[in-house]
């Protein structure tokens, strides 16, 4: 298995590929892709297309096809989330809440197109996984304790899915929200969304976090999305489907409850994976 | 030509079928005989949401009391034969008058209310008072009206029960199921392939991590 971690797009990026045919050049391809994404979308670089648009150097009708596409997707997301996903901030636009998940997904698709069916692409705490890890098990994704960076509070077993976490940054006892003037307006400290794609998980987590406690109910009502929310008092709330990802891992580790019946070999089985995905196979 | 005719026949038959259905629905109601007031079930939902004194809440975030509990607390069962009693209810939407008592929107009382004061009954089509109609099935729920007569004339019709509480009942039902589970944070095994957490884009963090990775690079 190959694994590499580096800093790009202003955040730590990790790529793991479990396929035996993987090579370093595959990860180089991801790095090139993220370079292009950063060059176009970074709000920290004054020469990026987004920065130039914000500065007025570019007119709205002069943007590239790719940026226009992203802006359209942001608009769709804004409508879907009732306005809670809004890329406009202080008169400028910042589409990073959607671009991050989109970029990670593109990285994953790039690896899949190279025949690498078992991989993990993570950028800044949002991750897309496909297939199985080097142990032949679904990827184990941990959720960081927002109050203690060294601790993990949940372990999910994900076969084909995306995990994204939105939250406030915590420095000691001071909770601040880098995007809002009213820093203590919500008691929601961290919201992790799990779905089939990190693209959906990321943009929905961004919007849902802005809704506060109502965001949990919003995610619950979205088909195919589950969430785990952490509150300021160190309690958490999660959806029923989220538990499937946890129990799936426990079952694989032999710690959870499995089926109460013996399945004779040769039977055709319909299997429900975590996250409402189904597969069929023959028992052995 | 034939196509137009076929279309016309199809549309006409749909219209006719609908008209027949409407007649049949109406006939069903009438066939039950003259409407008779009956005892109101306790699930009747009061429309007046502002009756003070109700303080129960089911869920922590939204005050949506169940229908039965609401009736038990919100609706007084005393007879409105005196003005003093009416004021004790503190109904915010009506002012008590000397002639009639304005009752709250629903009371589990099947009978007519008599003229409450000693003033002579005025000439008119109806006797003063508050009268409840029967509870009728309005498809989505029960419908019951309350007619208020003053000075021999019908002055107001209120709804004791309105069949538009479907969305509310759905919400109540949903809350009965544990759709969200609450727990305390518990540290787990650190044996994971990757960790998901809120993005830490502070420059200090990135700089520090960068130097650490440089040191780790071989």
Short mmCIF file of C-alpha atoms in Angstrom, two decimals:
data_model
loop_
_atom_site.label_atom_id
_atom_site.label_comp_id
_atom_site.label_asym_id
_atom_site.label_seq_id
_atom_site.Cartn_x
_atom_site.Cartn_y
_atom_site.Cartn_z
CA UNK A 1 0.00 0.00 0.00
CA UNK A 2 1.24 3.51 -0.76
CA UNK A 3 0.52 6.43 1.48
CA UNK A 4 1.57 10.07 1.24
CA UNK A 5 0.75 13.18 3.27
CA UNK A 6 1.56 16.73 2.18
CA UNK A 7 0.29 20.28 2.45
CA UNK A 8 -1.73 21.60 -0.45
CA UNK A 9 -4.67 23.98 -0.91
CA UNK A 10 -3.72 25.28 2.53
CA UNK A 11 -4.49 22.01 4.29
CA UNK A 12 -3.01 18.57 4.99
CA UNK A 13 -3.72 16.11 2.17
CA UNK A 14 -3.42 12.33 2.53
CA UNK A 15 -3.73 9.73 -0.19
CA UNK A 16 -3.67 5.97 0.46
CA UNK A 17 -3.88 3.40 -2.30
CA UNK A 18 -4.24 -0.26 -1.37
CA UNK A 19 -4.16 -1.68 -4.89
CA UNK A 20 -0.94 -3.58 -5.49
CA UNK A 21 -0.51 -1.95 -8.88
CA UNK A 22 -0.36 1.54 -7.38
CA UNK A 23 2.74 3.67 -7.83
CA UNK A 24 4.00 7.06 -6.71
CA UNK A 25 3.07 8.56 -10.07
CA UNK A 26 -0.58 7.98 -9.26
CA UNK A 27 -0.27 10.18 -6.20
CA UNK A 28 1.70 12.69 -8.28
CA UNK A 29 -1.34 12.94 -10.52
CA UNK A 30 -3.48 13.88 -7.52
CA UNK A 31 -0.96 16.52 -6.55
CA UNK A 32 -1.13 18.01 -10.05
CA UNK A 33 -4.92 18.02 -9.94
CA UNK A 34 -5.02 19.81 -6.59
CA UNK A 35 -2.46 22.30 -7.89
CA UNK A 36 -4.82 23.24 -10.71
CA UNK A 37 -7.76 23.47 -8.30
CA UNK A 38 -5.76 25.71 -5.99
CA UNK A 39 -4.61 27.95 -8.83
CA UNK A 40 -8.18 28.59 -9.85
CA UNK A 41 -10.12 28.59 -6.58
CA UNK A 42 -7.82 29.63 -3.75
CA UNK A 43 -8.93 32.77 -1.95
CA UNK A 44 -5.47 33.05 -0.42
CA UNK A 45 -3.77 33.56 -3.78
CA UNK A 46 -4.38 36.97 -5.37
CA UNK A 47 -3.71 35.54 -8.83
CA UNK A 48 -6.39 32.83 -8.63
CA UNK A 49 -9.46 33.23 -10.79
CA UNK A 50 -11.74 33.54 -7.75
CA UNK A 51 -9.56 36.25 -6.22
CA UNK A 52 -9.48 38.15 -9.50
CA UNK A 53 -13.25 37.90 -9.76
CA UNK A 54 -13.60 39.21 -6.22
CA UNK A 55 -11.17 42.05 -6.90
CA UNK A 56 -13.19 43.12 -9.94
CA UNK A 57 -10.42 42.28 -12.40
CA UNK A 58 -12.73 39.74 -13.96
CA UNK A 59 -16.33 40.23 -14.96
CA UNK A 60 -18.96 37.65 -14.15
CA UNK A 61 -19.39 36.76 -17.80
CA UNK A 62 -15.65 36.34 -18.34
CA UNK A 63 -15.12 33.47 -15.94
CA UNK A 64 -13.90 30.08 -17.10
CA UNK A 65 -16.31 27.27 -17.80
CA UNK A 66 -15.08 25.41 -14.75
CA UNK A 67 -15.65 28.32 -12.38
CA UNK A 68 -19.04 29.03 -13.94
CA UNK A 69 -19.94 25.38 -13.37
CA UNK A 70 -18.86 25.57 -9.73
CA UNK A 71 -20.82 28.78 -9.18
CA UNK A 72 -23.89 27.09 -10.64
CA UNK A 73 -23.44 24.14 -8.31
CA UNK A 74 -23.13 26.55 -5.40
CA UNK A 75 -26.39 28.17 -6.43
CA UNK A 76 -28.14 24.80 -6.60
CA UNK A 77 -26.79 23.93 -3.17
CA UNK A 78 -27.98 27.25 -1.83
CA UNK A 79 -31.49 26.52 -3.02
CA UNK A 80 -31.45 22.94 -1.75
CA UNK A 81 -30.35 24.07 1.69
CA UNK A 82 -32.79 26.95 1.95
CA UNK A 83 -30.07 29.56 1.71
CA UNK A 84 -27.89 28.17 4.49
CA UNK A 85 -25.15 27.35 2.00
CA UNK A 86 -24.08 30.79 0.86
CA UNK A 87 -20.71 31.45 -0.72
CA UNK A 88 -21.08 35.22 -0.51
CA UNK A 89 -19.24 36.67 2.43
CA UNK A 90 -18.49 40.35 3.01
CA UNK A 91 -19.17 41.21 -0.61
CA UNK A 92 -16.84 38.53 -1.96
CA UNK A 93 -17.41 34.91 -2.86
CA UNK A 94 -15.70 31.94 -1.27
CA UNK A 95 -16.76 28.65 -2.84
CA UNK A 96 -14.38 26.52 -0.77
CA UNK A 97 -17.28 24.86 1.09
CA UNK A 98 -18.15 23.10 -2.16
CA UNK A 99 -14.80 23.10 -3.98
CA UNK A 100 -13.05 21.04 -1.33
CA UNK A 101 -15.43 18.08 -1.56
CA UNK A 102 -15.57 18.45 -5.33
CA UNK A 103 -11.78 18.39 -5.63
CA UNK A 104 -11.41 15.34 -3.37
CA UNK A 105 -14.06 13.53 -5.38
CA UNK A 106 -12.24 14.37 -8.61
CA UNK A 107 -9.05 13.00 -7.10
CA UNK A 108 -10.83 9.78 -6.20
CA UNK A 109 -12.32 9.54 -9.69
CA UNK A 110 -8.87 10.06 -11.16
CA UNK A 111 -7.52 7.06 -9.24
CA UNK A 112 -10.54 4.95 -10.17
CA UNK A 113 -10.02 5.80 -13.84
CA UNK A 114 -6.50 4.41 -13.48
CA UNK A 115 -7.94 1.11 -12.28
CA UNK A 116 -7.14 1.78 -8.63
CA UNK A 117 -10.33 0.59 -7.00
CA UNK A 118 -9.21 0.66 -3.37
CA UNK A 119 -8.09 4.05 -2.16
CA UNK A 120 -8.59 6.94 0.20
CA UNK A 121 -8.27 10.64 -0.60
CA UNK A 122 -8.35 13.09 2.28
CA UNK A 123 -7.95 16.85 2.31
CA UNK A 124 -8.34 18.90 5.47
CA UNK A 125 -10.43 16.30 7.28
CA UNK A 126 -12.83 15.50 4.44
CA UNK A 127 -12.29 12.10 2.86
CA UNK A 128 -13.53 9.94 0.00
CA UNK A 129 -12.90 6.20 0.30
CA UNK A 130 -13.34 3.43 -2.19
CA UNK A 131 -13.05 -0.30 -1.72
CA UNK A 132 -11.00 -1.92 1.00
CA UNK A 133 -7.84 -1.03 2.89
CA UNK A 134 -4.61 -3.05 2.96
CA UNK A 135 -6.11 -5.44 5.52
CA UNK A 136 -8.94 -6.28 3.14
CA UNK A 137 -11.45 -4.49 5.33
CA UNK A 138 -13.52 -1.38 4.67
CA UNK A 139 -11.59 1.78 5.41
CA UNK A 140 -11.60 2.79 9.05
CA UNK A 141 -12.42 6.47 9.36
CA UNK A 142 -12.10 8.08 12.76
CA UNK A 143 -13.86 11.23 13.93
CA UNK A 144 -11.65 13.62 15.83
CA UNK A 145 -12.69 14.85 19.25
CA UNK A 146 -13.22 18.59 18.71
CA UNK A 147 -12.12 19.20 22.32
CA UNK A 148 -8.97 17.08 22.12
CA UNK A 149 -7.19 16.72 18.81
CA UNK A 150 -5.32 13.64 19.97
CA UNK A 151 -8.49 11.68 20.64
CA UNK A 152 -10.89 9.83 18.39
CA UNK A 153 -14.52 9.64 19.44
CA UNK A 154 -15.99 7.46 16.70
CA UNK A 155 -14.70 4.85 14.27
CA UNK A 156 -16.63 4.24 11.07
CA UNK A 157 -16.17 1.42 8.60
CA UNK A 158 -16.82 2.76 5.14
CA UNK A 159 -16.72 0.76 1.94
CA UNK A 160 -17.64 3.33 -0.73
CA UNK A 161 -18.36 6.68 0.79
CA UNK A 162 -17.49 10.19 1.79
CA UNK A 163 -17.03 11.68 5.24
CA UNK A 164 -16.90 15.43 5.86
CA UNK A 165 -16.72 17.35 9.12
CA UNK A 166 -17.71 20.96 9.59
CA UNK A 167 -16.89 22.75 12.77
CA UNK A 168 -15.52 25.62 14.73
CA UNK A 169 -11.87 25.76 15.61
CA UNK A 170 -11.19 25.46 19.27
CA UNK A 171 -8.27 27.04 21.05
CA UNK A 172 -8.29 26.03 24.67
CA UNK A 173 -11.52 27.27 26.22
CA UNK A 174 -12.16 29.86 23.57
CA UNK A 175 -14.58 28.70 20.91
CA UNK A 176 -14.54 30.88 17.89
CA UNK A 177 -16.16 30.63 14.51
CA UNK A 178 -13.85 32.08 11.87
CA UNK A 179 -16.82 32.94 9.65
CA UNK A 180 -19.22 34.60 12.00
CA UNK A 181 -19.02 37.75 14.05
CA UNK A 182 -21.22 36.22 16.71
CA UNK A 183 -18.85 33.47 17.72
CA UNK A 184 -20.93 31.80 20.39
CA UNK A 185 -24.17 31.80 18.43
CA UNK A 186 -24.43 28.04 18.24
CA UNK A 187 -23.77 25.26 20.67
CA UNK A 188 -22.92 22.92 17.80
CA UNK A 189 -19.19 22.41 17.79
CA UNK A 190 -18.69 19.74 15.17
CA UNK A 191 -20.90 18.09 12.56
CA UNK A 192 -19.76 15.01 10.63
CA UNK A 193 -21.76 13.96 7.59
CA UNK A 194 -21.44 10.57 5.91
CA UNK A 195 -22.79 9.81 2.45
CA UNK A 196 -22.03 8.08 -0.81
CA UNK A 197 -19.83 10.97 -2.00
CA UNK A 198 -17.66 13.44 -0.13
CA UNK A 199 -18.99 16.08 -2.54
CA UNK A 200 -22.46 15.80 -1.02
CA UNK A 201 -21.17 15.22 2.49
CA UNK A 202 -18.99 18.33 2.38
CA UNK A 203 -21.44 20.86 1.01
CA UNK A 204 -24.30 19.52 3.14
CA UNK A 205 -22.15 19.53 6.26
CA UNK A 206 -21.21 23.15 5.55
CA UNK A 207 -24.85 24.15 5.20
CA UNK A 208 -26.12 22.03 8.07
CA UNK A 209 -23.52 23.40 10.47
CA UNK A 210 -24.76 26.90 9.73
CA UNK A 211 -28.25 25.78 10.78
CA UNK A 212 -27.13 24.87 14.29
CA UNK A 213 -29.14 22.15 15.96
CA UNK A 214 -31.67 22.20 13.13
CA UNK A 215 -28.89 20.98 10.87
CA UNK A 216 -29.07 17.52 12.37
CA UNK A 217 -32.72 17.19 11.45
CA UNK A 218 -31.94 18.59 7.99
CA UNK A 219 -29.33 15.89 7.38
CA UNK A 220 -31.57 13.22 8.80
CA UNK A 221 -34.21 14.07 6.22
CA UNK A 222 -31.77 13.87 3.31
CA UNK A 223 -31.89 10.40 1.78
CA UNK A 224 -28.50 8.73 1.87
CA UNK A 225 -26.90 11.12 4.37
CA UNK A 226 -26.16 10.43 8.01
CA UNK A 227 -24.56 12.64 10.62
CA UNK A 228 -22.86 12.83 13.98
CA UNK A 229 -23.10 16.14 15.82
CA UNK A 230 -21.03 17.21 18.82
CA UNK A 231 -22.30 19.92 21.17
CA UNK A 232 -20.46 22.33 23.38
CA UNK A 233 -21.31 20.30 26.47
CA UNK A 234 -19.45 17.28 25.07
CA UNK A 235 -22.59 15.33 24.24
CA UNK A 236 -23.32 14.06 20.77
CA UNK A 237 -26.35 13.22 18.68
CA UNK A 238 -26.46 10.97 15.66
CA UNK A 239 -28.89 9.58 13.13
CA UNK A 240 -30.00 5.97 13.08
CA UNK A 241 -28.23 5.24 9.81
CA UNK A 242 -24.97 6.65 11.17
CA UNK A 243 -24.89 3.87 13.71
CA UNK A 244 -24.79 1.35 10.87
CA UNK A 245 -21.31 2.54 9.91
CA UNK A 246 -20.13 2.06 13.47
CA UNK A 247 -21.75 -1.32 14.00
CA UNK A 248 -20.53 -2.54 10.64
CA UNK A 249 -16.98 -2.09 11.86
CA UNK A 250 -17.73 -3.80 15.14
CA UNK A 251 -19.28 -6.70 13.31
CA UNK A 252 -16.23 -7.08 11.11
CA UNK A 253 -14.04 -7.04 14.19
CA UNK A 254 -16.14 -9.79 15.68
CA UNK A 255 -17.44 -7.54 18.40
CA UNK A 256 -20.88 -6.80 17.10
CA UNK A 257 -23.99 -8.89 16.66
CA UNK A 258 -24.07 -10.78 13.43
CA UNK A 259 -26.97 -12.61 11.85
CA UNK A 260 -28.69 -15.02 14.18
CA UNK A 261 -28.90 -17.73 11.61
CA UNK A 262 -26.46 -19.93 9.79
CA UNK A 263 -26.31 -19.37 6.10
CA UNK A 264 -25.53 -22.56 4.22
CA UNK A 265 -22.99 -22.22 1.45
CA UNK A 266 -24.27 -21.70 -2.03
CA UNK A 267 -27.18 -19.47 -1.06
CA UNK A 268 -27.86 -16.31 -2.98
CA UNK A 269 -27.84 -13.46 -0.50
CA UNK A 270 -28.98 -9.89 -0.64
CA UNK A 271 -26.69 -7.91 1.60
CA UNK A 272 -27.37 -4.45 2.99
CA UNK A 273 -24.17 -2.50 3.45
CA UNK A 274 -23.83 0.44 5.75
CA UNK A 275 -25.47 3.51 4.29
CA UNK A 276 -28.40 1.84 2.54
CA UNK A 277 -26.39 0.33 -0.26
CA UNK A 278 -27.14 -3.19 -1.39
CA UNK A 279 -25.19 -5.95 -2.93
CA UNK A 280 -25.88 -9.50 -3.94
CA UNK A 281 -23.61 -12.46 -3.67
CA UNK A 282 -23.35 -16.17 -3.08
CA UNK A 283 -22.49 -17.37 0.39
CA UNK A 284 -19.45 -19.53 0.86
CA UNK B 1 -61.28 13.62 -36.73
CA UNK B 2 -61.69 10.30 -35.00
CA UNK B 3 -58.81 11.22 -32.67
CA UNK B 4 -60.58 14.39 -31.56
CA UNK B 5 -63.74 12.45 -30.89
CA UNK B 6 -61.91 9.84 -28.83
CA UNK B 7 -60.27 12.55 -26.79
CA UNK B 8 -63.59 14.23 -26.18
CA UNK B 9 -65.22 11.00 -25.06
CA UNK B 10 -62.34 10.29 -22.69
CA UNK B 11 -62.42 13.77 -21.12
CA UNK B 12 -66.18 13.73 -20.83
CA UNK B 13 -66.20 10.36 -19.14
CA UNK B 14 -63.61 11.55 -16.62
CA UNK B 15 -65.77 14.57 -15.82
CA UNK B 16 -68.89 12.43 -15.52
CA UNK B 17 -67.16 9.92 -13.27
CA UNK B 18 -65.95 12.71 -11.03
CA UNK B 19 -69.42 14.23 -10.78
CA UNK B 20 -70.86 10.82 -9.91
CA UNK B 21 -68.19 10.38 -7.25
CA UNK B 22 -68.96 13.76 -5.75
CA UNK B 23 -72.65 12.96 -5.58
CA UNK B 24 -71.95 9.62 -4.02
CA UNK B 25 -69.72 11.16 -1.34
CA UNK B 26 -72.42 13.60 -0.44
CA UNK B 27 -75.02 10.85 -0.38
CA UNK B 28 -72.95 8.87 2.08
CA UNK B 29 -73.03 11.71 4.55
CA UNK B 30 -76.73 12.23 4.24
CA UNK B 31 -77.51 8.60 4.55
CA UNK B 32 -76.24 8.65 8.09
CA UNK B 33 -79.43 10.43 9.04
CA UNK B 34 -79.92 13.77 10.62
CA UNK B 35 -76.78 14.92 12.35
CA UNK B 36 -76.93 14.37 16.07
CA UNK B 37 -74.58 15.92 18.54
CA UNK B 38 -72.55 13.31 20.31
CA UNK B 39 -69.87 13.15 22.94
CA UNK B 40 -66.70 14.71 21.65
CA UNK B 41 -63.69 12.38 21.84
CA UNK B 42 -60.78 13.59 23.89
CA UNK B 43 -58.55 13.86 20.87
CA UNK B 44 -60.32 17.00 19.74
CA UNK B 45 -57.64 19.59 19.19
CA UNK B 46 -58.26 23.12 20.37
CA UNK B 47 -57.40 25.73 17.79
CA UNK B 48 -56.65 28.45 20.25
CA UNK B 49 -52.94 28.02 20.76
CA UNK B 50 -52.60 30.95 23.07
CA UNK B 51 -54.56 29.71 26.06
CA UNK B 52 -52.32 30.44 29.01
CA UNK B 53 -51.60 27.91 31.62
CA UNK B 54 -50.46 25.19 29.27
CA UNK B 55 -46.84 24.59 29.88
CA UNK B 56 -46.22 21.01 28.81
CA UNK B 57 -43.72 20.32 26.11
CA UNK B 58 -42.94 17.00 24.61
CA UNK B 59 -39.63 17.61 22.89
CA UNK B 60 -36.87 19.83 24.14
CA UNK B 61 -36.74 22.16 21.16
CA UNK B 62 -40.31 22.63 19.97
CA UNK B 63 -43.40 22.95 22.15
CA UNK B 64 -45.81 20.54 20.47
CA UNK B 65 -48.01 19.01 23.10
CA UNK B 66 -49.98 15.91 22.21
CA UNK B 67 -53.60 16.36 21.35
CA UNK B 68 -55.05 14.60 24.37
CA UNK B 69 -52.89 16.38 26.88
CA UNK B 70 -53.77 19.66 25.31
CA UNK B 71 -57.46 19.13 25.75
CA UNK B 72 -57.07 18.05 29.31
CA UNK B 73 -55.26 21.18 30.33
CA UNK B 74 -56.25 23.84 27.89
CA UNK B 75 -59.99 23.52 27.88
CA UNK B 76 -61.93 24.38 30.98
CA UNK B 77 -65.03 22.33 31.59
CA UNK B 78 -66.90 24.72 33.82
CA UNK B 79 -70.27 26.03 32.66
CA UNK B 80 -70.03 29.58 31.42
CA UNK B 81 -73.03 30.78 33.34
CA UNK B 82 -71.34 33.74 34.86
CA UNK B 83 -69.21 36.46 33.51
CA UNK B 84 -66.77 36.05 36.38
CA UNK B 85 -65.94 32.53 35.33
CA UNK B 86 -65.33 33.60 31.81
CA UNK B 87 -62.82 36.18 32.83
CA UNK B 88 -61.04 33.59 34.92
CA UNK B 89 -60.30 31.72 31.71
CA UNK B 90 -58.46 34.79 30.47
CA UNK B 91 -59.25 34.07 26.90
CA UNK B 92 -57.11 36.64 25.16
CA UNK B 93 -59.09 36.83 21.98
CA UNK B 94 -62.50 37.78 23.31
CA UNK B 95 -64.04 40.11 25.82
CA UNK B 96 -66.80 38.83 28.03
CA UNK B 97 -70.13 40.52 27.63
CA UNK B 98 -73.10 40.67 29.87
CA UNK B 99 -75.43 39.08 27.41
CA UNK B 100 -73.61 36.00 26.28
CA UNK B 101 -70.56 34.18 27.37
CA UNK B 102 -67.88 33.67 24.79
CA UNK B 103 -66.69 30.16 25.47
CA UNK B 104 -63.28 28.86 24.48
CA UNK B 105 -63.26 27.12 21.17
CA UNK B 106 -64.08 23.61 22.30
CA UNK B 107 -65.61 21.98 25.30
CA UNK B 108 -66.58 18.36 25.74
CA UNK B 109 -70.21 19.25 26.19
CA UNK B 110 -72.81 17.81 23.91
CA UNK B 111 -75.78 19.89 24.95
CA UNK B 112 -76.96 23.39 24.27
CA UNK B 113 -76.01 26.22 26.58
CA UNK B 114 -78.92 28.16 27.99
CA UNK B 115 -79.31 31.92 28.05
CA UNK B 116 -76.93 32.96 30.83
CA UNK B 117 -78.44 36.21 32.08
CA UNK B 118 -81.84 37.47 33.09
CA UNK B 119 -82.35 39.88 30.22
CA UNK B 120 -85.45 39.12 28.19
CA UNK B 121 -84.88 36.94 25.15
CA UNK B 122 -84.83 39.18 22.11
CA UNK B 123 -86.93 38.42 19.08
CA UNK B 124 -85.04 36.56 16.39
CA UNK B 125 -84.62 33.38 14.48
CA UNK B 126 -82.44 31.71 17.10
CA UNK B 127 -82.14 31.62 20.84
CA UNK B 128 -79.03 33.25 22.18
CA UNK B 129 -76.24 31.00 23.24
CA UNK B 130 -73.44 28.84 22.00
CA UNK B 131 -74.28 25.71 20.16
CA UNK B 132 -72.05 22.89 19.05
CA UNK B 133 -72.72 20.93 15.96
CA UNK B 134 -72.04 17.28 15.52
CA UNK B 135 -68.59 15.95 14.81
CA UNK B 136 -68.48 15.07 11.15
CA UNK B 137 -65.95 13.14 9.18
CA UNK B 138 -64.18 15.52 6.82
CA UNK B 139 -61.89 12.89 5.31
CA UNK B 140 -58.65 14.05 6.85
CA UNK B 141 -60.13 14.33 10.30
CA UNK B 142 -63.12 15.41 12.30
CA UNK B 143 -64.92 18.65 11.67
CA UNK B 144 -67.06 20.30 14.29
CA UNK B 145 -68.39 23.83 14.36
CA UNK B 146 -69.64 25.98 17.18
CA UNK B 147 -72.37 28.48 16.38
CA UNK B 148 -72.65 31.60 18.47
CA UNK B 149 -75.93 33.41 18.60
CA UNK B 150 -76.33 36.91 19.94
CA UNK B 151 -79.47 38.96 19.90
CA UNK B 152 -81.24 36.20 18.09
CA UNK B 153 -78.79 36.23 15.23
CA UNK B 154 -75.92 34.03 14.28
CA UNK B 155 -72.87 36.20 14.85
CA UNK B 156 -70.02 33.77 14.63
CA UNK B 157 -69.11 30.27 13.67
CA UNK B 158 -66.00 28.81 15.18
CA UNK B 159 -64.23 25.57 14.57
CA UNK B 160 -64.05 23.19 17.46
CA UNK B 161 -62.21 20.69 15.38
CA UNK B 162 -60.65 21.25 11.99
CA UNK B 163 -59.36 18.50 9.76
CA UNK B 164 -56.10 20.17 8.84
CA UNK B 165 -53.99 18.75 11.60
CA UNK B 166 -52.52 16.03 9.45
CA UNK B 167 -49.09 17.64 9.31
CA UNK B 168 -49.12 18.15 13.04
CA UNK B 169 -50.07 14.56 13.72
CA UNK B 170 -47.31 13.43 11.43
CA UNK B 171 -44.85 15.48 13.44
CA UNK B 172 -46.15 14.08 16.70
CA UNK B 173 -45.84 10.56 15.38
CA UNK B 174 -42.33 11.18 14.19
CA UNK B 175 -41.27 12.32 17.63
CA UNK B 176 -42.50 9.11 19.13
CA UNK B 177 -39.72 7.23 17.34
CA UNK B 178 -36.08 7.51 18.35
CA UNK B 179 -34.81 9.04 15.14
CA UNK B 180 -31.88 10.70 16.81
CA UNK B 181 -29.75 9.09 19.46
CA UNK B 182 -27.90 11.06 22.09
CA UNK B 183 -24.74 9.97 23.85
CA UNK B 184 -21.73 11.25 25.70
CA UNK B 185 -18.37 11.40 23.96
CA UNK B 186 -16.28 8.29 24.47
CA UNK B 187 -12.70 7.90 23.38
CA UNK B 188 -12.22 5.12 20.84
CA UNK B 189 -9.33 3.10 19.56
CA UNK B 190 -6.90 5.12 17.48
CA UNK B 191 -6.46 2.25 15.01
CA UNK B 192 -7.85 4.05 11.99
CA UNK B 193 -6.77 4.69 8.41
CA UNK B 194 -7.70 8.37 8.45
CA UNK B 195 -9.24 10.93 10.77
CA UNK B 196 -12.01 13.35 9.86
CA UNK B 197 -12.19 16.60 11.76
CA UNK B 198 -12.94 20.25 11.21
CA UNK B 199 -10.42 21.87 8.89
CA UNK B 200 -7.65 23.58 10.72
CA UNK B 201 -6.55 26.20 8.27
CA UNK B 202 -4.86 28.50 10.70
CA UNK B 203 -1.53 29.53 9.32
CA UNK B 204 0.32 28.64 12.47
CA UNK B 205 -0.97 25.09 12.31
CA UNK B 206 -0.07 24.69 8.68
CA UNK B 207 3.40 26.13 9.15
CA UNK B 208 4.03 23.91 12.10
CA UNK B 209 2.83 20.82 10.29
CA UNK B 210 4.89 21.71 7.26
CA UNK B 211 8.10 21.84 9.27
CA UNK B 212 7.21 18.61 11.02
CA UNK B 213 6.66 16.87 7.70
CA UNK B 214 9.90 18.25 6.37
CA UNK B 215 11.67 16.79 9.36
CA UNK B 216 9.90 13.47 8.82
CA UNK B 217 10.77 13.32 5.13
CA UNK B 218 13.60 11.00 4.20
#
